XYZ file of C-alpha atoms in Angstrom:
408
model
C -15.175 -23.273 -17.293
C -17.222 -25.371 -19.386
C -20.446 -24.805 -20.148
C -23.400 -27.272 -20.662
C -22.692 -27.372 -24.209
C -19.098 -28.327 -23.999
C -19.972 -30.850 -20.752
C -22.152 -32.582 -23.405
C -20.183 -32.523 -26.128
C -17.637 -34.333 -24.297
C -19.988 -36.797 -22.916
C -20.587 -37.929 -26.335
C -17.265 -38.126 -26.912
C -16.179 -40.334 -23.502
C -14.294 -43.367 -24.879
C -16.297 -46.548 -23.297
C -12.950 -47.803 -21.821
C -9.952 -45.475 -20.059
C -6.571 -46.752 -18.985
C -3.957 -45.024 -16.767
C -0.016 -44.732 -18.144
C 0.686 -47.754 -15.850
C -2.399 -49.964 -16.880
C -1.267 -49.330 -20.611
C 2.134 -50.486 -19.501
C 0.739 -53.641 -18.007
C -1.460 -54.959 -20.718
C 1.502 -54.210 -23.059
C 3.871 -56.425 -21.230
C 0.876 -59.211 -21.633
C 0.307 -58.582 -25.331
C -0.298 -62.000 -27.346
C 3.238 -61.256 -29.046
C 5.214 -60.478 -26.171
C 3.564 -63.700 -24.645
C 4.254 -65.986 -27.646
C 7.885 -64.937 -27.240
C 8.282 -66.170 -23.866
C 6.427 -69.065 -24.611
C 8.481 -69.742 -27.233
C 11.691 -69.222 -24.975
C 10.225 -71.599 -21.999
C 9.257 -74.361 -24.995
C 12.686 -74.209 -26.028
C 13.834 -74.263 -22.514
C 11.812 -77.733 -21.570
C 12.592 -79.599 -24.704
C 16.018 -78.865 -24.724
C 16.257 -79.659 -21.294
C 15.311 -83.087 -22.254
C 17.745 -83.759 -24.794
C 19.825 -86.948 -24.561
C 23.631 -86.848 -23.939
C 24.410 -89.832 -26.634
C 24.303 -88.205 -30.314
C 23.148 -91.683 -31.885
C 20.654 -94.201 -31.705
C 21.523 -98.079 -31.276
C 20.834 -100.248 -34.327
C 19.908 -103.664 -34.799
C 20.820 -105.639 -37.802
C 19.335 -109.063 -38.281
C 20.473 -111.582 -41.239
C 18.467 -114.648 -41.579
C 18.822 -117.498 -43.961
C 18.901 -121.131 -45.038
C 22.375 -122.984 -46.379
C 22.208 -126.153 -48.294
C 24.872 -128.664 -47.054
C 24.976 -130.870 -50.370
C 27.515 -133.628 -48.316
C 25.144 -134.222 -45.782
C 22.056 -133.894 -48.153
C 19.966 -131.389 -45.975
C 19.417 -127.948 -45.641
C 20.271 -125.940 -42.011
C 18.891 -122.479 -41.104
C 21.802 -119.446 -40.510
C 20.811 -116.501 -38.600
C 23.028 -113.435 -37.482
C 21.861 -110.634 -35.236
C 24.566 -107.638 -34.533
C 23.671 -104.850 -32.295
C 26.070 -101.676 -32.549
C 26.361 -98.339 -30.312
C 27.541 -95.457 -32.409
C 29.666 -92.815 -30.442
C 31.100 -89.415 -31.632
C 34.416 -88.623 -31.065
C 34.573 -85.313 -32.172
C 32.639 -83.642 -29.154
C 29.534 -83.661 -31.111
C 27.538 -83.982 -27.353
C 29.129 -80.980 -26.058
C 28.536 -79.082 -29.357
C 24.735 -79.885 -29.791
C 24.285 -78.901 -25.796
C 26.248 -75.291 -26.783
C 23.988 -74.718 -29.562
C 20.829 -75.436 -27.497
C 22.160 -72.707 -24.797
C 22.654 -70.270 -27.869
C 19.581 -70.979 -29.205
C 17.496 -70.681 -25.543
C 19.378 -67.256 -25.073
C 18.483 -66.030 -28.752
C 15.197 -66.618 -27.927
C 15.238 -65.091 -24.318
C 16.450 -61.675 -25.453
C 13.929 -61.703 -28.394
C 11.429 -62.193 -25.973
C 12.449 -59.239 -23.609
C 13.034 -56.757 -27.524
C 9.101 -57.724 -27.409
C 8.191 -56.844 -24.340
C 10.245 -53.491 -24.102
C 9.023 -53.081 -27.786
C 5.404 -53.155 -26.923
C 5.730 -51.093 -23.794
C 7.786 -48.000 -25.691
C 4.942 -48.441 -28.260
C 2.048 -48.306 -26.105
C 3.787 -45.376 -23.572
C 3.943 -43.394 -26.770
C 0.352 -44.152 -27.959
C -0.958 -43.210 -24.571
C 0.908 -40.041 -24.134
C -0.530 -39.264 -28.084
C -4.135 -39.747 -27.247
C -3.718 -37.965 -23.820
C -2.461 -34.963 -26.281
C -5.416 -35.577 -28.373
C -7.698 -35.472 -25.511
C -6.465 -32.133 -24.431
C -6.655 -30.618 -27.468
C -10.196 -32.153 -28.267
C -11.338 -30.440 -25.153
C -9.688 -27.004 -25.829
C -11.249 -27.479 -29.427
C -14.945 -27.621 -27.759
C -14.126 -25.053 -25.375
C -13.120 -22.548 -28.131
C -15.955 -23.867 -30.352
C -18.246 -22.720 -27.959
C -16.448 -19.385 -27.580
C -16.613 -18.850 -30.850
C -20.387 -19.505 -31.381
C -21.045 -17.117 -28.840
C -18.948 -14.515 -29.858
C -20.309 -15.082 -33.836
C -23.855 -14.406 -32.125
C -22.709 -11.311 -30.483
C -21.164 -9.871 -33.374
C -24.383 -10.906 -35.628
C -26.651 -9.020 -33.192
C -24.430 -5.941 -33.189
C -24.272 -5.953 -36.722
C -28.253 -5.945 -36.915
C -27.799 -2.509 -34.721
C -25.345 -1.498 -36.941
C -22.678 -1.458 -34.152
C -20.241 -3.370 -36.472
C -20.465 -3.872 -40.364
C -22.172 -7.317 -41.198
C -18.353 -7.855 -43.053
C -17.176 -8.077 -39.648
C -20.149 -10.212 -38.290
C -19.463 -12.694 -40.905
C -15.700 -12.648 -40.222
C -16.821 -13.896 -36.574
C -19.146 -16.445 -38.272
C -16.312 -17.842 -40.035
C -14.354 -18.199 -37.372
C -16.898 -20.008 -35.569
C -17.069 -22.583 -38.641
C -13.429 -23.237 -38.534
C -13.579 -23.834 -34.619
C -16.134 -26.372 -35.005
C -14.017 -28.091 -38.102
C -11.121 -28.218 -35.736
C -13.247 -29.623 -32.768
C -14.558 -32.770 -35.470
C -11.148 -32.653 -36.482
C -9.655 -33.067 -32.984
C -12.673 -35.847 -32.047
C -11.450 -37.676 -35.159
C -8.041 -37.809 -33.805
C -8.966 -38.662 -30.481
C -10.901 -41.888 -31.964
C -7.897 -42.912 -33.708
C -5.310 -42.444 -31.247
C -7.731 -44.478 -29.006
C -7.616 -47.462 -31.470
C -3.960 -47.231 -31.668
C -3.494 -47.599 -27.947
C -5.115 -50.587 -28.199
C -2.898 -51.986 -31.296
C -0.065 -51.395 -29.354
C -1.440 -53.321 -26.299
C -2.291 -56.693 -28.459
C -6.065 -55.968 -27.767
C -8.991 -56.352 -29.782
C -11.017 -53.023 -29.292
C -14.672 -52.701 -31.370
C -14.362 -48.844 -29.566
C -11.410 -46.275 -29.023
C -9.951 -46.622 -25.816
C -9.408 -43.492 -23.471
C -6.411 -42.082 -21.657
C -7.315 -41.283 -17.853
C -4.590 -40.096 -15.455
C -2.049 -37.721 -15.375
C 1.355 -37.248 -17.232
C 3.910 -39.731 -16.140
C 7.186 -38.059 -15.093
C 9.888 -40.694 -14.364
C 12.950 -40.101 -12.677
C 15.812 -39.655 -14.860
C 19.857 -40.190 -14.638
C 22.237 -37.385 -13.726
C 24.099 -35.937 -16.858
C 27.407 -37.044 -15.464
C 26.403 -40.554 -16.112
C 25.474 -40.100 -19.645
C 28.800 -41.384 -21.338
C 28.129 -44.925 -19.057
C 24.727 -45.597 -20.095
C 25.678 -45.278 -23.977
C 28.151 -47.482 -23.240
C 26.050 -49.946 -21.716
C 23.418 -49.665 -24.858
C 24.491 -52.691 -26.332
C 22.772 -54.588 -23.787
C 19.708 -53.812 -25.010
C 18.008 -56.822 -25.870
C 17.521 -55.722 -29.867
C 21.161 -55.701 -29.843
C 22.013 -58.767 -27.623
C 19.775 -60.744 -29.686
C 22.055 -59.684 -32.597
C 25.351 -61.083 -30.929
C 23.505 -64.146 -29.550
C 22.398 -64.870 -33.113
C 25.601 -64.758 -34.080
C 26.988 -67.006 -31.354
C 24.191 -69.543 -32.054
C 24.800 -69.768 -35.749
C 28.670 -70.320 -35.332
C 27.821 -73.271 -32.773
C 25.370 -74.599 -35.315
C 28.510 -74.852 -37.499
C 31.095 -76.301 -35.258
C 27.822 -78.926 -34.330
C 27.974 -79.248 -38.151
C 31.447 -80.311 -38.718
C 31.466 -82.495 -35.378
C 28.493 -84.392 -36.802
C 31.251 -85.523 -39.484
C 33.867 -86.189 -37.616
C 35.154 -88.926 -35.965
C 32.922 -91.558 -34.928
C 32.995 -94.923 -33.152
C 30.352 -98.055 -33.150
C 30.658 -100.819 -30.578
C 28.673 -103.569 -30.280
C 28.367 -107.629 -30.303
C 27.127 -110.057 -32.817
C 25.622 -113.379 -32.284
C 25.400 -116.002 -34.836
C 23.905 -119.516 -35.423
C 24.814 -122.005 -38.303
C 22.359 -124.737 -38.318
C 21.595 -126.724 -34.684
C 25.469 -127.115 -33.666
C 26.890 -124.231 -34.641
C 26.411 -120.792 -32.780
C 28.777 -117.933 -31.584
C 29.390 -114.563 -30.084
C 31.787 -111.588 -31.694
C 32.250 -108.239 -30.190
C 32.237 -105.488 -33.137
C 33.970 -102.376 -33.374
C 33.640 -99.894 -36.203
C 35.517 -96.404 -36.528
C 34.095 -93.898 -38.911
C 36.991 -91.603 -40.767
C 36.592 -88.230 -41.560
C 38.892 -88.177 -44.249
C 36.367 -86.956 -47.526
C 32.928 -85.519 -45.938
C 34.009 -83.284 -42.818
C 30.616 -81.293 -42.905
C 31.484 -78.723 -45.090
C 28.322 -78.457 -46.976
C 26.024 -78.733 -43.413
C 28.359 -75.606 -41.589
C 28.773 -73.191 -44.701
C 25.350 -71.692 -44.281
C 25.672 -71.213 -40.615
C 28.842 -70.221 -40.360
C 28.299 -67.340 -43.030
C 25.026 -66.466 -40.810
C 27.122 -65.566 -37.855
C 29.473 -63.324 -39.755
C 26.425 -61.327 -41.369
C 24.984 -61.537 -37.377
C 28.112 -60.068 -35.939
C 28.367 -57.376 -38.592
C 24.154 -56.672 -37.814
C 25.197 -56.724 -34.183
C 28.063 -54.029 -34.359
C 25.587 -51.905 -36.303
C 22.931 -52.672 -34.073
C 25.138 -51.432 -31.086
C 26.175 -48.001 -32.977
C 22.511 -47.518 -33.507
C 21.581 -48.055 -30.176
C 23.817 -45.889 -28.391
C 23.056 -43.173 -30.884
C 19.246 -43.187 -30.138
C 19.806 -43.854 -26.284
C 22.078 -40.202 -26.767
C 19.059 -38.710 -29.153
C 16.575 -39.728 -26.433
C 18.493 -38.344 -23.530
C 19.294 -34.976 -25.782
C 15.514 -35.266 -26.810
C 14.788 -35.009 -22.627
C 16.427 -31.749 -22.555
C 15.077 -30.356 -25.481
C 11.431 -30.837 -25.175
C 11.654 -29.503 -21.731
C 13.432 -26.385 -22.927
C 10.297 -26.181 -25.592
C 7.518 -26.674 -23.049
C 9.164 -24.236 -20.379
C 8.975 -21.610 -23.376
C 5.670 -22.394 -24.042
C 4.454 -22.138 -20.822
C 6.159 -19.715 -19.317
C 6.584 -16.963 -23.060
C 4.322 -18.195 -25.566
C 1.197 -18.784 -23.772
C 0.775 -15.570 -21.414
C 1.814 -13.533 -24.609
C -0.734 -14.790 -26.602
C -3.462 -15.074 -23.676
C -2.416 -11.194 -22.815
C -2.727 -9.916 -26.545
C -6.240 -11.700 -27.101
C -7.224 -10.347 -24.061
C -6.139 -6.467 -25.085
C -7.482 -7.042 -28.658
C -11.293 -7.668 -27.411
C -10.770 -4.882 -24.631
C -9.779 -2.446 -27.674
C -12.156 -3.947 -29.748
C -14.859 -2.718 -26.958
C -13.493 0.738 -27.096
C -13.663 0.936 -31.143
C -10.015 0.839 -31.606
C -9.632 -2.700 -32.808
C -11.534 -4.260 -35.800
C -12.770 -7.730 -35.148
C -10.470 -9.393 -37.867
C -7.589 -8.296 -35.522
C -9.297 -9.830 -32.460
C -10.166 -12.967 -34.487
C -6.445 -13.005 -35.283
C -5.031 -12.915 -31.599
C -7.758 -15.798 -30.621
C -6.308 -17.767 -33.469
C -2.728 -17.523 -31.939
C -3.783 -18.249 -28.442
C -5.881 -21.428 -29.860
C -2.367 -22.344 -31.714
C -0.279 -21.396 -28.673
C -2.792 -23.694 -26.018
C -2.136 -26.403 -28.128
C 1.230 -26.173 -29.103
C 1.943 -26.097 -25.205
C -0.124 -29.581 -24.899
C 1.599 -31.115 -27.266
C 4.909 -29.918 -25.773
C 3.956 -31.340 -22.413
C 3.453 -34.402 -24.070
C 6.688 -34.745 -26.278
C 8.838 -34.222 -23.013
C 6.993 -36.805 -20.973
C 7.667 -39.241 -23.885
C 11.150 -38.125 -23.916
C 11.148 -38.993 -20.242
C 9.177 -41.874 -20.557
C 11.475 -43.573 -23.437
C 14.972 -42.946 -21.716
C 13.090 -44.359 -18.091
C 11.782 -47.509 -20.117
C 15.288 -48.178 -21.756
C 17.187 -47.639 -18.912
C 14.959 -49.611 -16.423
C 15.710 -52.683 -19.218
C 19.121 -52.398 -18.846
C 19.268 -52.381 -14.902
C 16.833 -55.668 -14.942
C 18.078 -57.546 -17.729
C 14.101 -57.759 -18.595
C 12.884 -59.049 -15.908
C 10.703 -56.170 -15.255
């Protein structure tokens, strides 16, 4: 049971603002970088939607001047006006629309990747903060107990029931517990700031983690193989594949821009006061020399490079998901072992050592060693619970993104 001193210290260490696990995920979803990525995809979609189907603008050419008619002995005014509209015969319009669609798909995948990355970071930061808070509470309680024990030993040494060296051992352990409590308080503050960073929030003071540990559902082991095969649909991986497609579309568009062209129009003429005329104009552009190689070279190379990056990212994603699934089982085994074996054994050892000390059968140093072991066991158990929760949450968030296509 917490003493008034412990409660006072906990009150001083209490954060100005605490968030639950679900709140941290919601706040991460609205982080500025995530909102910016979504806005970028929406802006591209809106601007691309207003693109014209025509790939060339009309041109107007006007020629005006004067001509001297020596035979008539007078000057006459001449003028020509030509209106032309160009047409691409190599499919530039369709290629341009395909490129716009591919670019939009890349931006959408990058927005998904940003959202998933922030949710994962916020989840991990919240769980690490939760573990740090539990360790702080335990450290403060251990410090309070150690101080009380040191005071009793000092009184006992004064009455010559124990030696002064044993009293010094107890005082040293109390000092050690105090240092551990200060360090734990510093870790809580640091983790609180990191949680704010992961959610993209300004935080003049560290945040706190409130509420229980999350325990999301997990897939049956029989379905793991199918999940690994679907790992390439994760947004960061899909973005590399889509980037390769977009670069390939840019290369095709660049070549089409230097392909066959046709210009049609009308030409109006005037020569003096009496001569007027209208002509039709047809121009045909032949891609004999410049076929867009210069413009297509860079995106073509980038497409090949992005394709290689996609294959590597797909393999890495499958491996990382397999590792995450393994971590779920491994961390559960560690948490179970610390709860059912390590903690009871350490607690019983500390209890028996103290009982033996009171009976004069055990030294104070042996009691302190047992208490250190018990404190370490409690800290390890706390960390194991957080590690198992993080393993479950990581798999849950990855699979949720796969199932929803990034809509969550």
